[in-house]
Amino acid sequence: MPDPTRPRASLRTAVVWEVLKDALDRRVKATGRESLDVLDTGGGSGNFAVPVARLGHRVTVVDPSPNALFALERRTAEAGVADRVKGVQGDAHGLFDVVERGGYDVVLCHGVLEYVDDPADGVRNVVDALRPEGVLSLLAAGLGGAVLARALAGHFKEAKQALDDPDGRWGEGDPVPHRFTADQLTALVEGAGLRVGAVHGVRVFADLVPGVLVDTEPGAVEALLKLEAAAAELPAFHSVATQLHVLGEAQGADEG
């Protein structure tokens, strides 16, 4: 399974992992505690939970899928971090049926906001899980990346539909209920009472480059990783990223 610390898998997760790891390090310094309490909503089989636990933090994964939680249990055992990762069945809507309100230093909300009925309510809900000065890591589908992907595939009507649709959907067969611009995501985070610490474009190029080129060209993975990292912070590239990552900091969070 993908691991954000491994090069090939990193094409999809490296930018987010670097931002998240830095945020965790800053919270450790600010709190004086080496082990933080981290909530991973929709964390599935532990793509982020396992590496976070390897850093010494305690992670609670909330996911609606029993199969994902079973895979999480197996994976944490293999990684030797089973004592630091707890899987709980649930979803963002009923989050506080299964976890403590205001009980976490860091909350991950990756690939969840696209699927909730009311994204603003979804963000407010996960923010309520944060302790004072806590940090939210929010990753969601980007509108521009979908428009670009449909156009490059020759589906011009679908690309235009996604561009015009309030939810960024390209048609009835679109499996993603909501897509966002960077401005929309930052507005949601600020609307929930957090300060936006950083915005990054994720998978700006990785989904557009043929896989065979990346796999066969010597040094291509490393070079593409460097390109993704360099473009991630530039607002010009946020508009074409497949995903957008926003780091939100609760009032009083350190400025880093």
Short mmCIF file of C-alpha atoms in Angstrom, two decimals:
data_model
loop_
_atom_site.label_atom_id
_atom_site.label_comp_id
_atom_site.label_asym_id
_atom_site.label_seq_id
_atom_site.Cartn_x
_atom_site.Cartn_y
_atom_site.Cartn_z
CA MET A 1 0.00 0.00 0.00
CA PRO A 2 1.19 3.56 -0.64
CA ASP A 3 3.41 5.11 1.99
CA PRO A 4 4.06 8.86 1.81
CA THR A 5 7.66 8.31 2.83
CA ARG A 6 8.51 6.07 -0.18
CA PRO A 7 9.61 7.77 -3.44
CA ARG A 8 7.21 6.21 -6.00
CA ALA A 9 4.15 6.59 -3.76
CA SER A 10 5.40 10.03 -2.83
CA LEU A 11 4.37 11.41 -6.21
CA ARG A 12 0.85 11.53 -4.78
CA THR A 13 1.58 12.32 -1.15
CA ALA A 14 5.03 13.90 -0.71
CA VAL A 15 3.87 17.51 -0.60
CA VAL A 16 1.19 16.78 2.01
CA TRP A 17 3.53 14.63 4.07
CA GLU A 18 6.24 17.30 4.25
CA VAL A 19 3.74 19.99 5.31
CA LEU A 20 2.13 17.65 7.85
CA LYS A 21 5.44 16.47 9.31
CA ASP A 22 6.56 20.08 9.75
CA ALA A 23 3.27 20.95 11.46
CA LEU A 24 3.63 17.98 13.82
CA ASP A 25 7.20 19.00 14.66
CA ARG A 26 6.06 22.54 15.44
CA ARG A 27 3.26 21.32 17.68
CA VAL A 28 5.71 19.08 19.56
CA LYS A 29 7.95 22.09 20.23
CA ALA A 30 5.02 24.33 21.17
CA THR A 31 3.40 21.84 23.55
CA GLY A 32 6.56 20.38 25.02
CA ARG A 33 5.06 16.93 24.49
CA GLU A 34 6.91 14.45 22.28
CA SER A 35 3.74 12.47 21.58
CA LEU A 36 0.69 14.25 20.18
CA ASP A 37 -2.91 13.06 19.86
CA VAL A 38 -3.82 12.90 16.18
CA LEU A 39 -7.24 12.24 14.65
CA ASP A 40 -7.35 10.91 11.09
CA THR A 41 -10.90 11.18 9.72
CA GLY A 42 -11.51 8.91 6.76
CA GLY A 43 -8.01 7.54 7.32
CA GLY A 44 -8.77 4.18 5.76
CA SER A 45 -5.96 1.65 5.86
CA GLY A 46 -3.46 4.08 7.37
CA ASN A 47 -1.56 5.74 4.52
CA PHE A 48 -0.86 8.66 6.83
CA ALA A 49 -1.70 7.15 10.22
CA VAL A 50 1.14 4.62 10.09
CA PRO A 51 3.92 7.12 9.21
CA VAL A 52 2.54 9.57 11.82
CA ALA A 53 2.61 6.79 14.43
CA ARG A 54 6.19 5.96 13.42
CA LEU A 55 7.08 9.48 14.56
CA GLY A 56 5.83 8.50 18.03
CA HIS A 57 2.36 10.04 17.98
CA ARG A 58 -0.95 8.45 19.02
CA VAL A 59 -3.39 8.22 16.11
CA THR A 60 -7.13 7.55 16.11
CA VAL A 61 -8.45 6.61 12.67
CA VAL A 62 -12.17 7.05 12.02
CA ASP A 63 -13.45 5.38 8.86
CA PRO A 64 -16.85 4.00 7.81
CA SER A 65 -15.36 0.93 6.09
CA PRO A 66 -14.83 -2.24 8.18
CA ASN A 67 -12.56 -3.58 5.44
CA ALA A 68 -10.33 -0.50 5.61
CA LEU A 69 -10.13 -0.76 9.39
CA PHE A 70 -9.22 -4.44 9.14
CA ALA A 71 -6.43 -3.54 6.68
CA LEU A 72 -5.35 -0.78 9.09
CA GLU A 73 -5.08 -3.27 11.95
CA ARG A 74 -2.96 -5.62 9.86
CA ARG A 75 -0.77 -2.82 8.56
CA THR A 76 -0.09 -1.28 11.97
CA ALA A 77 0.90 -4.70 13.29
CA GLU A 78 3.34 -5.19 10.40
CA ALA A 79 4.79 -1.71 10.99
CA GLY A 80 5.16 -2.29 14.74
CA VAL A 81 2.92 0.65 15.70
CA ALA A 82 -0.26 -1.18 16.70
CA ASP A 83 0.02 0.20 20.23
CA ARG A 84 -0.14 3.78 18.92
CA VAL A 85 -2.96 3.46 16.34
CA LYS A 86 -6.63 2.88 17.13
CA GLY A 87 -9.25 2.27 14.43
CA VAL A 88 -12.88 3.28 15.03
CA GLN A 89 -15.81 2.79 12.68
CA GLY A 90 -17.65 6.05 12.00
CA ASP A 91 -17.84 9.06 9.70
CA ALA A 92 -17.36 12.82 9.76
CA HIS A 93 -21.07 13.51 10.23
CA GLY A 94 -21.34 11.47 13.44
CA LEU A 95 -17.76 12.11 14.51
CA PHE A 96 -18.48 12.85 18.16
CA ASP A 97 -20.43 9.64 18.57
CA VAL A 98 -17.06 7.88 18.46
CA VAL A 99 -14.35 10.43 19.45
CA GLU A 100 -13.86 13.18 22.02
CA ARG A 101 -14.74 16.76 21.14
CA GLY A 102 -11.73 19.06 21.58
CA GLY A 103 -9.40 16.14 22.28
CA TYR A 104 -6.78 16.33 19.51
CA ASP A 105 -3.66 18.33 18.73
CA VAL A 106 -3.87 17.65 15.00
CA VAL A 107 -6.78 16.54 12.82
CA LEU A 108 -6.34 15.07 9.34
CA CYS A 109 -9.28 15.43 6.97
CA HIS A 110 -7.97 13.93 3.73
CA GLY A 111 -10.31 12.98 0.90
CA VAL A 112 -13.41 13.40 3.07
CA LEU A 113 -14.80 16.85 2.29
CA GLU A 114 -15.67 15.85 -1.29
CA TYR A 115 -18.24 13.36 0.01
CA VAL A 116 -20.06 15.23 2.78
CA ASP A 117 -23.44 16.80 2.01
CA ASP A 118 -22.50 20.17 3.50
CA PRO A 119 -18.75 20.91 3.21
CA ALA A 120 -18.94 23.95 5.53
CA ASP A 121 -20.60 21.86 8.21
CA GLY A 122 -18.04 19.11 7.61
CA VAL A 123 -15.13 21.47 8.21
CA ARG A 124 -16.72 22.94 11.34
CA ASN A 125 -17.27 19.42 12.65
CA VAL A 126 -13.64 18.31 12.34
CA VAL A 127 -12.42 21.66 13.71
CA ASP A 128 -14.49 20.99 16.85
CA ALA A 129 -12.23 17.99 17.49
CA LEU A 130 -9.19 20.28 17.88
CA ARG A 131 -7.62 21.42 21.12
CA PRO A 132 -6.80 25.12 21.49
CA GLU A 133 -3.90 25.95 19.14
CA GLY A 134 -4.49 22.70 17.25
CA VAL A 135 -3.84 22.17 13.54
CA LEU A 136 -6.11 20.96 10.74
CA SER A 137 -4.66 19.22 7.67
CA LEU A 138 -7.32 19.46 4.95
CA LEU A 139 -6.89 17.71 1.59
CA ALA A 140 -9.64 17.83 -1.04
CA ALA A 141 -10.22 17.44 -4.77
CA GLY A 142 -9.27 20.46 -6.88
CA LEU A 143 -11.62 21.79 -9.55
CA GLY A 144 -8.97 22.85 -12.04
CA GLY A 145 -7.22 19.50 -12.09
CA ALA A 146 -10.46 17.73 -13.05
CA VAL A 147 -11.24 20.25 -15.79
CA LEU A 148 -7.74 19.86 -17.21
CA ALA A 149 -7.86 16.06 -17.04
CA ARG A 150 -11.20 15.87 -18.89
CA ALA A 151 -9.98 18.29 -21.56
CA LEU A 152 -6.71 16.43 -22.13
CA ALA A 153 -8.70 13.20 -22.50
CA GLY A 154 -10.73 14.84 -25.26
CA HIS A 155 -13.90 15.18 -23.18
CA PHE A 156 -14.38 18.89 -23.83
CA LYS A 157 -18.09 19.06 -22.99
CA GLU A 158 -17.43 17.36 -19.66
CA ALA A 159 -14.55 19.76 -18.96
CA LYS A 160 -16.87 22.71 -19.61
CA GLN A 161 -19.58 21.12 -17.47
CA ALA A 162 -17.17 20.78 -14.53
CA LEU A 163 -16.06 24.36 -14.98
CA ASP A 164 -19.65 25.63 -14.89
CA ASP A 165 -21.05 23.31 -12.23
CA PRO A 166 -21.27 24.75 -8.66
CA ASP A 167 -19.89 21.48 -7.28
CA GLY A 168 -17.28 21.01 -10.01
CA ARG A 169 -18.88 17.84 -11.38
CA TRP A 170 -18.39 16.87 -15.03
CA GLY A 171 -21.58 14.82 -15.35
CA GLU A 172 -23.93 12.23 -13.90
CA GLY A 173 -21.21 9.58 -13.99
CA ASP A 174 -18.76 11.68 -11.98
CA PRO A 175 -17.88 9.74 -8.80
CA VAL A 176 -16.82 12.89 -6.90
CA PRO A 177 -19.73 14.91 -5.40
CA HIS A 178 -17.74 18.12 -4.73
CA ARG A 179 -14.56 19.75 -6.01
CA PHE A 180 -13.05 22.98 -4.77
CA THR A 181 -10.89 25.94 -5.71
CA ALA A 182 -8.18 27.12 -3.34
CA ASP A 183 -10.27 30.18 -2.50
CA GLN A 184 -13.28 28.02 -1.61
CA LEU A 185 -11.24 25.79 0.70
CA THR A 186 -9.53 28.66 2.46
CA ALA A 187 -12.92 30.33 2.95
CA LEU A 188 -14.28 27.13 4.53
CA VAL A 189 -11.29 26.88 6.88
CA GLU A 190 -11.50 30.55 7.87
CA GLY A 191 -15.27 30.25 8.24
CA ALA A 192 -14.68 27.54 10.83
CA GLY A 193 -12.56 29.95 12.87
CA LEU A 194 -9.06 28.86 11.84
CA ARG A 195 -6.19 30.84 10.40
CA VAL A 196 -4.86 29.54 7.08
CA GLY A 197 -1.20 28.68 7.60
CA ALA A 198 -0.41 27.35 4.14
CA VAL A 199 -2.01 26.31 0.84
CA HIS A 200 -0.39 23.80 -1.50
CA GLY A 201 -1.29 22.30 -4.85
CA VAL A 202 -0.95 18.51 -4.85
CA ARG A 203 -0.38 16.31 -7.90
CA VAL A 204 0.06 19.26 -10.23
CA PHE A 205 1.99 17.17 -12.76
CA ALA A 206 1.95 13.59 -11.45
CA ASP A 207 -1.46 12.72 -12.90
CA LEU A 208 -0.66 14.27 -16.29
CA VAL A 209 2.69 12.57 -16.94
CA PRO A 210 2.49 9.08 -18.52
CA GLY A 211 3.35 6.47 -15.92
CA VAL A 212 5.60 4.58 -18.31
CA LEU A 213 7.81 7.66 -18.65
CA VAL A 214 8.16 8.01 -14.89
CA ASP A 215 8.87 4.30 -14.41
CA THR A 216 11.42 3.85 -17.20
CA GLU A 217 13.36 7.11 -17.32
CA PRO A 218 16.33 7.05 -14.90
CA GLY A 219 15.93 9.60 -12.14
CA ALA A 220 12.46 10.62 -13.34
CA VAL A 221 10.69 9.99 -10.03
CA GLU A 222 13.13 12.11 -8.05
CA ALA A 223 13.07 14.90 -10.63
CA LEU A 224 9.27 14.92 -10.74
CA LEU A 225 9.13 14.99 -6.94
CA LYS A 226 11.33 18.08 -6.91
CA LEU A 227 9.15 19.72 -9.57
CA GLU A 228 5.97 18.97 -7.62
CA ALA A 229 7.51 20.41 -4.45
CA ALA A 230 8.64 23.56 -6.24
CA ALA A 231 5.23 24.17 -7.87
CA ALA A 232 3.12 23.26 -4.83
CA GLU A 233 3.41 26.62 -3.09
CA LEU A 234 2.91 28.77 -6.20
CA PRO A 235 -0.68 30.07 -6.48
CA ALA A 236 -0.53 29.88 -10.28
CA PHE A 237 -0.38 26.08 -10.06
CA HIS A 238 -3.13 25.72 -7.46
CA SER A 239 -5.66 26.24 -10.24
CA VAL A 240 -4.58 23.07 -12.08
CA ALA A 241 -3.76 20.75 -9.15
CA THR A 242 -5.62 17.47 -8.82
CA GLN A 243 -5.88 18.08 -5.07
CA LEU A 244 -5.50 21.08 -2.78
CA HIS A 245 -4.03 20.99 0.71
CA VAL A 246 -4.83 23.65 3.30
CA LEU A 247 -3.21 23.83 6.71
CA GLY A 248 -5.49 25.53 9.23
CA GLU A 249 -4.30 26.69 12.65
CA ALA A 250 -6.61 27.31 15.60
CA GLN A 251 -6.44 30.71 17.27
CA GLY A 252 -3.22 31.13 19.19
CA ALA A 253 -1.33 28.49 17.20
CA ASP A 254 2.35 29.22 16.84
CA GLU A 255 3.31 31.14 13.74
CA GLY A 256 6.03 28.63 12.83
#
